[in-house]
Amino acid sequence: MTIAHNLERIEKRIASSCAVYGHAREDITLVAVTKTVEEDRIREAIRCGVKHVGENRVQEMLSKYDSYEGADVHLIGQLQSNKVRNLPGKVSLIHSVDRLSLLKELERIGKREEFVFQCLIELNIAEEASKAGASIEDLDRLLDYVETCEFVKVRGLMTIAPFVDDPETIRPVFRTMREIFDKLSKVGYNNSKMDFLSMGMSGDYAVALEEGSNMIRIGSAIFGERIYTGV
Ligand SMILES: *Cc1c(COP(=O)(O)O)cnc(C)c1O
């Protein structure tokens, strides 16, 4: 399958979900996940209309940076504090903020570089021990800290749902995310706004959209199965 064809199929599914739930297509952001994807294929996706690309590793993002021309760059993978200094001016949204120490480093580097980081708080709703993400109990503490920041803005929430064969079984995870998102929307923080609910990947984005996601992160359904070369 070609990239163009795959994108068309995904667009159709987004359109039908918009039709059912009364959303406009512009309300949904498609992030094409380009980890392990070669630069010429990234450029091809952007020529086919991709406006947002997502990488999960800072090093890989930096090395392929030129190929993202014409698209906004999202960082979606676990972020080590010592990599934050590479990010000012390069990333439009960090999806994976999950701990206080990282927020502190974002604020410190943001201040030094005069760059305001746009972030999502990543939640580990299913409380999988193997996964990154803050617990629901941590959330208030993180958002309270963000209220003291000048160089960090929270724009919403992100989650990586457990990998399952039948995406129906994780519908409750998406629904819980949506409930938290709606609740936080009403709080009236100065530095946190609930604009983006980032959930849904190749295997489960239709269910995520049904449950109110407005930002989906799709890799293999666009580019084919990933081939990891041992680096
Ligand atoms: C790889 C990755 C995706 C995309 O996964 P696919 O199943 O290939 O669509 C989405 N989000 C994150 C955080 C990822 O690391």
PDB file of C-alpha atoms and ligand atoms in Angstrom:
ATOM      1  CA  MET A   1       0.000   0.000   0.000  1.00  0.00           C
ATOM      2  CA  THR A   2       1.243   3.474  -0.774  1.00  0.00           C
ATOM      3  CA  ILE A   3       1.440   6.277   1.739  1.00  0.00           C
ATOM      4  CA  ALA A   4      -1.106   8.280  -0.257  1.00  0.00           C
ATOM      5  CA  HIS A   5      -3.530   5.398  -0.267  1.00  0.00           C
ATOM      6  CA  ASN A   6      -3.113   4.751   3.453  1.00  0.00           C
ATOM      7  CA  LEU A   7      -3.670   8.409   4.273  1.00  0.00           C
ATOM      8  CA  GLU A   8      -6.791   8.427   2.174  1.00  0.00           C
ATOM      9  CA  ARG A   9      -8.174   5.468   4.099  1.00  0.00           C
ATOM     10  CA  ILE A  10      -7.447   7.116   7.428  1.00  0.00           C
ATOM     11  CA  GLU A  11      -8.996  10.379   6.237  1.00  0.00           C
ATOM     12  CA  LYS A  12     -12.170   8.481   5.350  1.00  0.00           C
ATOM     13  CA  ARG A  13     -12.387   7.009   8.818  1.00  0.00           C
ATOM     14  CA  ILE A  14     -11.783  10.397  10.406  1.00  0.00           C
ATOM     15  CA  ALA A  15     -14.464  11.917   8.183  1.00  0.00           C
ATOM     16  CA  SER A  16     -17.020   9.279   9.102  1.00  0.00           C
ATOM     17  CA  SER A  17     -16.281   9.720  12.794  1.00  0.00           C
ATOM     18  CA  CYS A  18     -16.674  13.485  12.381  1.00  0.00           C
ATOM     19  CA  ALA A  19     -19.993  12.942  10.635  1.00  0.00           C
ATOM     20  CA  VAL A  20     -21.312  10.760  13.448  1.00  0.00           C
ATOM     21  CA  TYR A  21     -20.124  12.980  16.269  1.00  0.00           C
ATOM     22  CA  GLY A  22     -20.729  16.369  14.676  1.00  0.00           C
ATOM     23  CA  HIS A  23     -17.091  17.452  14.618  1.00  0.00           C
ATOM     24  CA  ALA A  24     -15.423  19.439  11.893  1.00  0.00           C
ATOM     25  CA  ARG A  25     -12.412  17.793  10.263  1.00  0.00           C
ATOM     26  CA  GLU A  26     -10.289  20.767  11.382  1.00  0.00           C
ATOM     27  CA  ASP A  27     -11.022  19.827  14.987  1.00  0.00           C
ATOM     28  CA  ILE A  28      -9.053  16.597  14.625  1.00  0.00           C
ATOM     29  CA  THR A  29      -5.263  16.643  14.361  1.00  0.00           C
ATOM     30  CA  LEU A  30      -3.558  13.732  12.634  1.00  0.00           C
ATOM     31  CA  VAL A  31       0.030  13.249  13.768  1.00  0.00           C
ATOM     32  CA  ALA A  32       1.959  10.976  11.410  1.00  0.00           C
ATOM     33  CA  VAL A  33       4.389   8.996  13.546  1.00  0.00           C
ATOM     34  CA  THR A  34       7.678   8.829  11.662  1.00  0.00           C
ATOM     35  CA  LYS A  35       9.905   6.852  14.042  1.00  0.00           C
ATOM     36  CA  THR A  36      12.133   4.483  12.032  1.00  0.00           C
ATOM     37  CA  VAL A  37      10.743   5.944   8.773  1.00  0.00           C
ATOM     38  CA  GLU A  38      13.339   7.092   6.232  1.00  0.00           C
ATOM     39  CA  GLU A  39      13.529  10.745   5.283  1.00  0.00           C
ATOM     40  CA  ASP A  40      12.335  10.373   1.687  1.00  0.00           C
ATOM     41  CA  ARG A  41       9.185   8.630   2.892  1.00  0.00           C
ATOM     42  CA  ILE A  42       8.572  11.359   5.447  1.00  0.00           C
ATOM     43  CA  ARG A  43       8.844  13.953   2.686  1.00  0.00           C
ATOM     44  CA  GLU A  44       6.426  11.908   0.609  1.00  0.00           C
ATOM     45  CA  ALA A  45       3.881  11.905   3.445  1.00  0.00           C
ATOM     46  CA  ILE A  46       4.184  15.671   3.780  1.00  0.00           C
ATOM     47  CA  ARG A  47       3.675  16.063   0.037  1.00  0.00           C
ATOM     48  CA  CYS A  48       0.511  13.978   0.483  1.00  0.00           C
ATOM     49  CA  GLY A  49      -0.834  16.491   2.981  1.00  0.00           C
ATOM     50  CA  VAL A  50       0.568  15.481   6.379  1.00  0.00           C
ATOM     51  CA  LYS A  51       0.807  18.621   8.533  1.00  0.00           C
ATOM     52  CA  HIS A  52       2.123  17.101  11.785  1.00  0.00           C
ATOM     53  CA  VAL A  53       4.842  14.551  12.349  1.00  0.00           C
ATOM     54  CA  GLY A  54       5.684  12.782  15.608  1.00  0.00           C
ATOM     55  CA  GLU A  55       8.957  11.240  16.727  1.00  0.00           C
ATOM     56  CA  ASN A  56       9.554   9.386  19.955  1.00  0.00           C
ATOM     57  CA  ARG A  57      13.302   9.874  20.276  1.00  0.00           C
ATOM     58  CA  VAL A  58      15.073  13.222  20.429  1.00  0.00           C
ATOM     59  CA  GLN A  59      18.229  11.984  18.715  1.00  0.00           C
ATOM     60  CA  GLU A  60      16.307  10.565  15.781  1.00  0.00           C
ATOM     61  CA  MET A  61      14.236  13.733  15.519  1.00  0.00           C
ATOM     62  CA  LEU A  62      17.349  15.905  15.349  1.00  0.00           C
ATOM     63  CA  SER A  63      19.022  13.738  12.735  1.00  0.00           C
ATOM     64  CA  LYS A  64      15.977  13.705  10.434  1.00  0.00           C
ATOM     65  CA  TYR A  65      14.912  17.268  11.153  1.00  0.00           C
ATOM     66  CA  ASP A  66      15.287  18.631   7.604  1.00  0.00           C
ATOM     67  CA  SER A  67      12.812  16.097   6.260  1.00  0.00           C
ATOM     68  CA  TYR A  68       9.994  17.552   8.368  1.00  0.00           C
ATOM     69  CA  GLU A  69       9.908  20.782   6.387  1.00  0.00           C
ATOM     70  CA  GLY A  70       6.311  21.880   5.939  1.00  0.00           C
ATOM     71  CA  ALA A  71       5.045  20.047   9.038  1.00  0.00           C
ATOM     72  CA  ASP A  72       4.900  20.752  12.766  1.00  0.00           C
ATOM     73  CA  VAL A  73       7.080  18.478  14.853  1.00  0.00           C
ATOM     74  CA  HIS A  74       5.693  16.639  17.865  1.00  0.00           C
ATOM     75  CA  LEU A  75       7.722  14.749  20.420  1.00  0.00           C
ATOM     76  CA  ILE A  76       5.664  11.791  21.569  1.00  0.00           C
ATOM     77  CA  GLY A  77       8.121   9.478  23.333  1.00  0.00           C
ATOM     78  CA  GLN A  78       9.560   9.360  26.800  1.00  0.00           C
ATOM     79  CA  LEU A  79      11.758  12.398  27.349  1.00  0.00           C
ATOM     80  CA  GLN A  80      14.882  12.419  29.473  1.00  0.00           C
ATOM     81  CA  SER A  81      15.597  15.702  31.223  1.00  0.00           C
ATOM     82  CA  ASN A  82      19.097  15.943  29.762  1.00  0.00           C
ATOM     83  CA  LYS A  83      17.616  16.058  26.223  1.00  0.00           C
ATOM     84  CA  VAL A  84      15.405  19.087  26.880  1.00  0.00           C
ATOM     85  CA  ARG A  85      18.119  21.550  25.877  1.00  0.00           C
ATOM     86  CA  ASN A  86      17.882  20.279  22.267  1.00  0.00           C
ATOM     87  CA  LEU A  87      14.235  21.157  21.906  1.00  0.00           C
ATOM     88  CA  PRO A  88      13.686  24.950  21.944  1.00  0.00           C
ATOM     89  CA  GLY A  89      12.635  26.177  18.505  1.00  0.00           C
ATOM     90  CA  LYS A  90      12.285  22.627  17.225  1.00  0.00           C
ATOM     91  CA  VAL A  91       9.146  21.108  18.721  1.00  0.00           C
ATOM     92  CA  SER A  92       5.625  22.454  18.526  1.00  0.00           C
ATOM     93  CA  LEU A  93       4.172  20.067  21.110  1.00  0.00           C
ATOM     94  CA  ILE A  94       5.635  17.631  23.644  1.00  0.00           C
ATOM     95  CA  HIS A  95       3.105  14.860  24.349  1.00  0.00           C
ATOM     96  CA  SER A  96       5.009  12.997  27.020  1.00  0.00           C
ATOM     97  CA  VAL A  97       5.383  15.216  30.084  1.00  0.00           C
ATOM     98  CA  ASP A  98       4.820  12.947  33.045  1.00  0.00           C
ATOM     99  CA  ARG A  99       6.812  14.113  36.054  1.00  0.00           C
ATOM    100  CA  LEU A 100       7.745  17.101  38.131  1.00  0.00           C
ATOM    101  CA  SER A 101      11.486  16.883  37.500  1.00  0.00           C
ATOM    102  CA  LEU A 102      10.868  17.119  33.752  1.00  0.00           C
ATOM    103  CA  LEU A 103       8.572  20.120  34.166  1.00  0.00           C
ATOM    104  CA  LYS A 104      11.268  21.826  36.216  1.00  0.00           C
ATOM    105  CA  GLU A 105      13.862  21.239  33.517  1.00  0.00           C
ATOM    106  CA  LEU A 106      11.484  22.493  30.792  1.00  0.00           C
ATOM    107  CA  GLU A 107      10.939  25.681  32.789  1.00  0.00           C
ATOM    108  CA  ARG A 108      14.669  26.119  33.401  1.00  0.00           C
ATOM    109  CA  ILE A 109      15.677  25.625  29.753  1.00  0.00           C
ATOM    110  CA  GLY A 110      12.678  27.595  28.492  1.00  0.00           C
ATOM    111  CA  LYS A 111      13.715  30.535  30.605  1.00  0.00           C
ATOM    112  CA  ARG A 112      17.311  30.336  29.456  1.00  0.00           C
ATOM    113  CA  GLU A 113      16.386  30.065  25.759  1.00  0.00           C
ATOM    114  CA  GLU A 114      13.305  32.290  25.981  1.00  0.00           C
ATOM    115  CA  PHE A 115      11.171  29.542  24.531  1.00  0.00           C
ATOM    116  CA  VAL A 116       7.719  28.591  25.764  1.00  0.00           C
ATOM    117  CA  PHE A 117       7.158  24.825  25.678  1.00  0.00           C
ATOM    118  CA  GLN A 118       3.707  23.599  24.665  1.00  0.00           C
ATOM    119  CA  CYS A 119       3.027  20.327  26.453  1.00  0.00           C
ATOM    120  CA  LEU A 120       0.559  17.570  27.093  1.00  0.00           C
ATOM    121  CA  ILE A 121       0.536  15.645  30.332  1.00  0.00           C
ATOM    122  CA  GLU A 122       0.858  11.935  29.630  1.00  0.00           C
ATOM    123  CA  LEU A 123      -1.345   9.783  31.819  1.00  0.00           C
ATOM    124  CA  ASN A 124      -0.971   6.098  32.495  1.00  0.00           C
ATOM    125  CA  ILE A 125      -4.661   5.424  33.019  1.00  0.00           C
ATOM    126  CA  ALA A 126      -4.418   1.682  32.840  1.00  0.00           C
ATOM    127  CA  GLU A 127      -1.612   1.930  35.440  1.00  0.00           C
ATOM    128  CA  GLU A 128       0.595  -0.424  33.503  1.00  0.00           C
ATOM    129  CA  ALA A 129       3.875  -0.726  35.344  1.00  0.00           C
ATOM    130  CA  SER A 130       5.777  -0.959  32.073  1.00  0.00           C
ATOM    131  CA  LYS A 131       4.457   2.300  30.681  1.00  0.00           C
ATOM    132  CA  ALA A 132       5.433   5.911  31.148  1.00  0.00           C
ATOM    133  CA  GLY A 133       2.864   8.423  32.240  1.00  0.00           C
ATOM    134  CA  ALA A 134       1.715  10.111  35.396  1.00  0.00           C
ATOM    135  CA  SER A 135      -0.944   8.572  37.574  1.00  0.00           C
ATOM    136  CA  ILE A 136      -4.222  10.376  38.080  1.00  0.00           C
ATOM    137  CA  GLU A 137      -3.104  11.099  41.645  1.00  0.00           C
ATOM    138  CA  ASP A 138      -0.027  12.963  40.330  1.00  0.00           C
ATOM    139  CA  LEU A 139      -2.004  15.122  37.978  1.00  0.00           C
ATOM    140  CA  ASP A 140      -3.062  17.915  40.333  1.00  0.00           C
ATOM    141  CA  ARG A 141       0.455  18.303  41.655  1.00  0.00           C
ATOM    142  CA  LEU A 142       1.852  18.623  38.114  1.00  0.00           C
ATOM    143  CA  LEU A 143      -0.772  21.151  37.047  1.00  0.00           C
ATOM    144  CA  ASP A 144      -0.258  23.149  40.253  1.00  0.00           C
ATOM    145  CA  TYR A 145       3.444  23.386  39.467  1.00  0.00           C
ATOM    146  CA  VAL A 146       2.680  24.507  35.903  1.00  0.00           C
ATOM    147  CA  GLU A 147       0.727  27.417  37.405  1.00  0.00           C
ATOM    148  CA  THR A 148       4.048  28.715  38.726  1.00  0.00           C
ATOM    149  CA  CYS A 149       5.794  28.407  35.325  1.00  0.00           C
ATOM    150  CA  GLU A 150       6.425  31.087  32.748  1.00  0.00           C
ATOM    151  CA  PHE A 151       7.870  28.888  30.028  1.00  0.00           C
ATOM    152  CA  VAL A 152       5.624  25.834  30.163  1.00  0.00           C
ATOM    153  CA  LYS A 153       2.047  25.734  28.932  1.00  0.00           C
ATOM    154  CA  VAL A 154      -0.085  22.630  29.190  1.00  0.00           C
ATOM    155  CA  ARG A 155      -2.418  22.205  26.226  1.00  0.00           C
ATOM    156  CA  GLY A 156      -4.082  18.926  27.102  1.00  0.00           C
ATOM    157  CA  LEU A 157      -3.602  15.248  27.880  1.00  0.00           C
ATOM    158  CA  MET A 158      -2.110  12.214  26.184  1.00  0.00           C
ATOM    159  CA  THR A 159      -2.260   8.495  26.814  1.00  0.00           C
ATOM    160  CA  ILE A 160      -0.931   5.325  25.235  1.00  0.00           C
ATOM    161  CA  ALA A 161      -3.593   2.692  25.663  1.00  0.00           C
ATOM    162  CA  PRO A 162      -2.569  -0.887  26.437  1.00  0.00           C
ATOM    163  CA  PHE A 163      -1.873  -2.940  23.351  1.00  0.00           C
ATOM    164  CA  VAL A 164      -4.758  -5.339  22.754  1.00  0.00           C
ATOM    165  CA  ASP A 165      -6.122  -7.353  19.845  1.00  0.00           C
ATOM    166  CA  ASP A 166      -9.611  -5.961  20.161  1.00  0.00           C
ATOM    167  CA  PRO A 167      -9.639  -2.167  20.631  1.00  0.00           C
ATOM    168  CA  GLU A 168     -13.147  -2.395  22.096  1.00  0.00           C
ATOM    169  CA  THR A 169     -11.622  -3.693  25.315  1.00  0.00           C
ATOM    170  CA  ILE A 170      -9.798  -0.410  25.890  1.00  0.00           C
ATOM    171  CA  ARG A 171     -12.763   1.844  25.244  1.00  0.00           C
ATOM    172  CA  PRO A 172     -13.054   2.475  29.017  1.00  0.00           C
ATOM    173  CA  VAL A 173      -9.476   3.823  29.063  1.00  0.00           C
ATOM    174  CA  PHE A 174     -10.349   6.395  26.411  1.00  0.00           C
ATOM    175  CA  ARG A 175     -13.597   7.214  28.152  1.00  0.00           C
ATOM    176  CA  THR A 176     -11.849   7.834  31.462  1.00  0.00           C
ATOM    177  CA  MET A 177      -9.359  10.107  29.705  1.00  0.00           C
ATOM    178  CA  ARG A 178     -12.202  12.081  28.201  1.00  0.00           C
ATOM    179  CA  GLU A 179     -13.864  12.474  31.597  1.00  0.00           C
ATOM    180  CA  ILE A 180     -10.657  13.793  33.171  1.00  0.00           C
ATOM    181  CA  PHE A 181     -10.119  16.109  30.195  1.00  0.00           C
ATOM    182  CA  ASP A 182     -13.648  17.524  30.501  1.00  0.00           C
ATOM    183  CA  LYS A 183     -13.285  17.970  34.245  1.00  0.00           C
ATOM    184  CA  LEU A 184      -9.971  19.828  33.910  1.00  0.00           C
ATOM    185  CA  SER A 185     -11.451  22.010  31.150  1.00  0.00           C
ATOM    186  CA  LYS A 186     -13.684  23.571  33.773  1.00  0.00           C
ATOM    187  CA  VAL A 187     -11.031  24.313  36.389  1.00  0.00           C
ATOM    188  CA  GLY A 188      -9.805  27.612  34.980  1.00  0.00           C
ATOM    189  CA  TYR A 189      -6.033  27.256  35.244  1.00  0.00           C
ATOM    190  CA  ASN A 190      -3.898  30.126  33.964  1.00  0.00           C
ATOM    191  CA  ASN A 191      -1.263  27.960  32.323  1.00  0.00           C
ATOM    192  CA  SER A 192      -3.205  24.850  31.419  1.00  0.00           C
ATOM    193  CA  LYS A 193      -5.879  24.666  28.747  1.00  0.00           C
ATOM    194  CA  MET A 194      -7.545  21.491  27.585  1.00  0.00           C
ATOM    195  CA  ASP A 195      -7.215  21.964  23.823  1.00  0.00           C
ATOM    196  CA  PHE A 196      -5.849  18.573  22.808  1.00  0.00           C
ATOM    197  CA  LEU A 197      -6.738  15.059  23.837  1.00  0.00           C
ATOM    198  CA  SER A 198      -4.039  12.924  22.239  1.00  0.00           C
ATOM    199  CA  MET A 199      -5.108   9.290  22.103  1.00  0.00           C
ATOM    200  CA  GLY A 200      -5.510   6.661  19.437  1.00  0.00           C
ATOM    201  CA  MET A 201      -2.880   4.853  17.346  1.00  0.00           C
ATOM    202  CA  SER A 202      -3.053   2.633  14.257  1.00  0.00           C
ATOM    203  CA  GLY A 203      -4.903  -0.178  15.998  1.00  0.00           C
ATOM    204  CA  ASP A 204      -7.363   1.807  18.044  1.00  0.00           C
ATOM    205  CA  TYR A 205      -7.855   5.299  16.629  1.00  0.00           C
ATOM    206  CA  ALA A 206     -11.439   4.711  15.484  1.00  0.00           C
ATOM    207  CA  VAL A 207     -12.475   3.847  19.044  1.00  0.00           C
ATOM    208  CA  ALA A 208     -10.422   6.741  20.424  1.00  0.00           C
ATOM    209  CA  LEU A 209     -12.179   9.185  18.074  1.00  0.00           C
ATOM    210  CA  GLU A 210     -15.538   7.793  19.121  1.00  0.00           C
ATOM    211  CA  GLU A 211     -14.613   8.506  22.732  1.00  0.00           C
ATOM    212  CA  GLY A 212     -13.634  12.098  22.043  1.00  0.00           C
ATOM    213  CA  SER A 213      -9.984  12.110  21.014  1.00  0.00           C
ATOM    214  CA  ASN A 214      -9.081  15.115  18.883  1.00  0.00           C
ATOM    215  CA  MET A 215      -5.451  14.183  18.214  1.00  0.00           C
ATOM    216  CA  ILE A 216      -4.473  10.774  16.870  1.00  0.00           C
ATOM    217  CA  ARG A 217      -0.907   9.479  16.481  1.00  0.00           C
ATOM    218  CA  ILE A 218      -0.622   7.052  13.600  1.00  0.00           C
ATOM    219  CA  GLY A 219       2.499   5.303  12.386  1.00  0.00           C
ATOM    220  CA  SER A 220       2.194   1.838  10.902  1.00  0.00           C
ATOM    221  CA  ALA A 221      -1.221   2.427   9.313  1.00  0.00           C
ATOM    222  CA  ILE A 222       0.452   5.158   7.230  1.00  0.00           C
ATOM    223  CA  PHE A 223       3.958   3.850   6.670  1.00  0.00           C
ATOM    224  CA  GLY A 224       3.540   0.090   7.066  1.00  0.00           C
ATOM    225  CA  GLU A 225       4.995  -2.077   9.778  1.00  0.00           C
ATOM    226  CA  ARG A 226       8.135  -0.651  11.339  1.00  0.00           C
ATOM    227  CA  ILE A 227      11.412  -2.359  10.756  1.00  0.00           C
ATOM    228  CA  TYR A 228      13.708  -1.781  13.685  1.00  0.00           C
ATOM    229  CA  THR A 229      17.309  -1.936  12.673  1.00  0.00           C
ATOM    230  CA  GLY A 230      19.400  -2.682  15.716  1.00  0.00           C
ATOM    231  CA  VAL A 231      21.081   0.624  16.488  1.00  0.00           C
TER     232      VAL A 231
HETATM  233  C1  LIG B   1       4.947   4.489  17.802  1.00  0.00           C
HETATM  234  C2  LIG B   1       3.975   5.333  18.507  1.00  0.00           C
HETATM  235  C3  LIG B   1       2.702   5.614  17.961  1.00  0.00           C
HETATM  236  C4  LIG B   1       2.212   5.045  16.651  1.00  0.00           C
HETATM  237  O1  LIG B   1       2.066   3.661  16.706  1.00  0.00           O
HETATM  238  P1  LIG B   1       1.323   2.857  15.529  1.00  0.00           P
HETATM  239  O2  LIG B   1       0.732   1.714  16.218  1.00  0.00           O
HETATM  240  O3  LIG B   1       2.382   2.480  14.561  1.00  0.00           O
HETATM  241  O4  LIG B   1       0.326   3.755  14.919  1.00  0.00           O
HETATM  242  C5  LIG B   1       1.862   6.455  18.661  1.00  0.00           C
HETATM  243  N1  LIG B   1       2.233   7.007  19.841  1.00  0.00           N
HETATM  244  C6  LIG B   1       3.427   6.760  20.394  1.00  0.00           C
HETATM  245  C7  LIG B   1       3.768   7.403  21.685  1.00  0.00           C
HETATM  246  C8  LIG B   1       4.339   5.932  19.751  1.00  0.00           C
HETATM  247  O5  LIG B   1       5.534   5.700  20.314  1.00  0.00           O
END
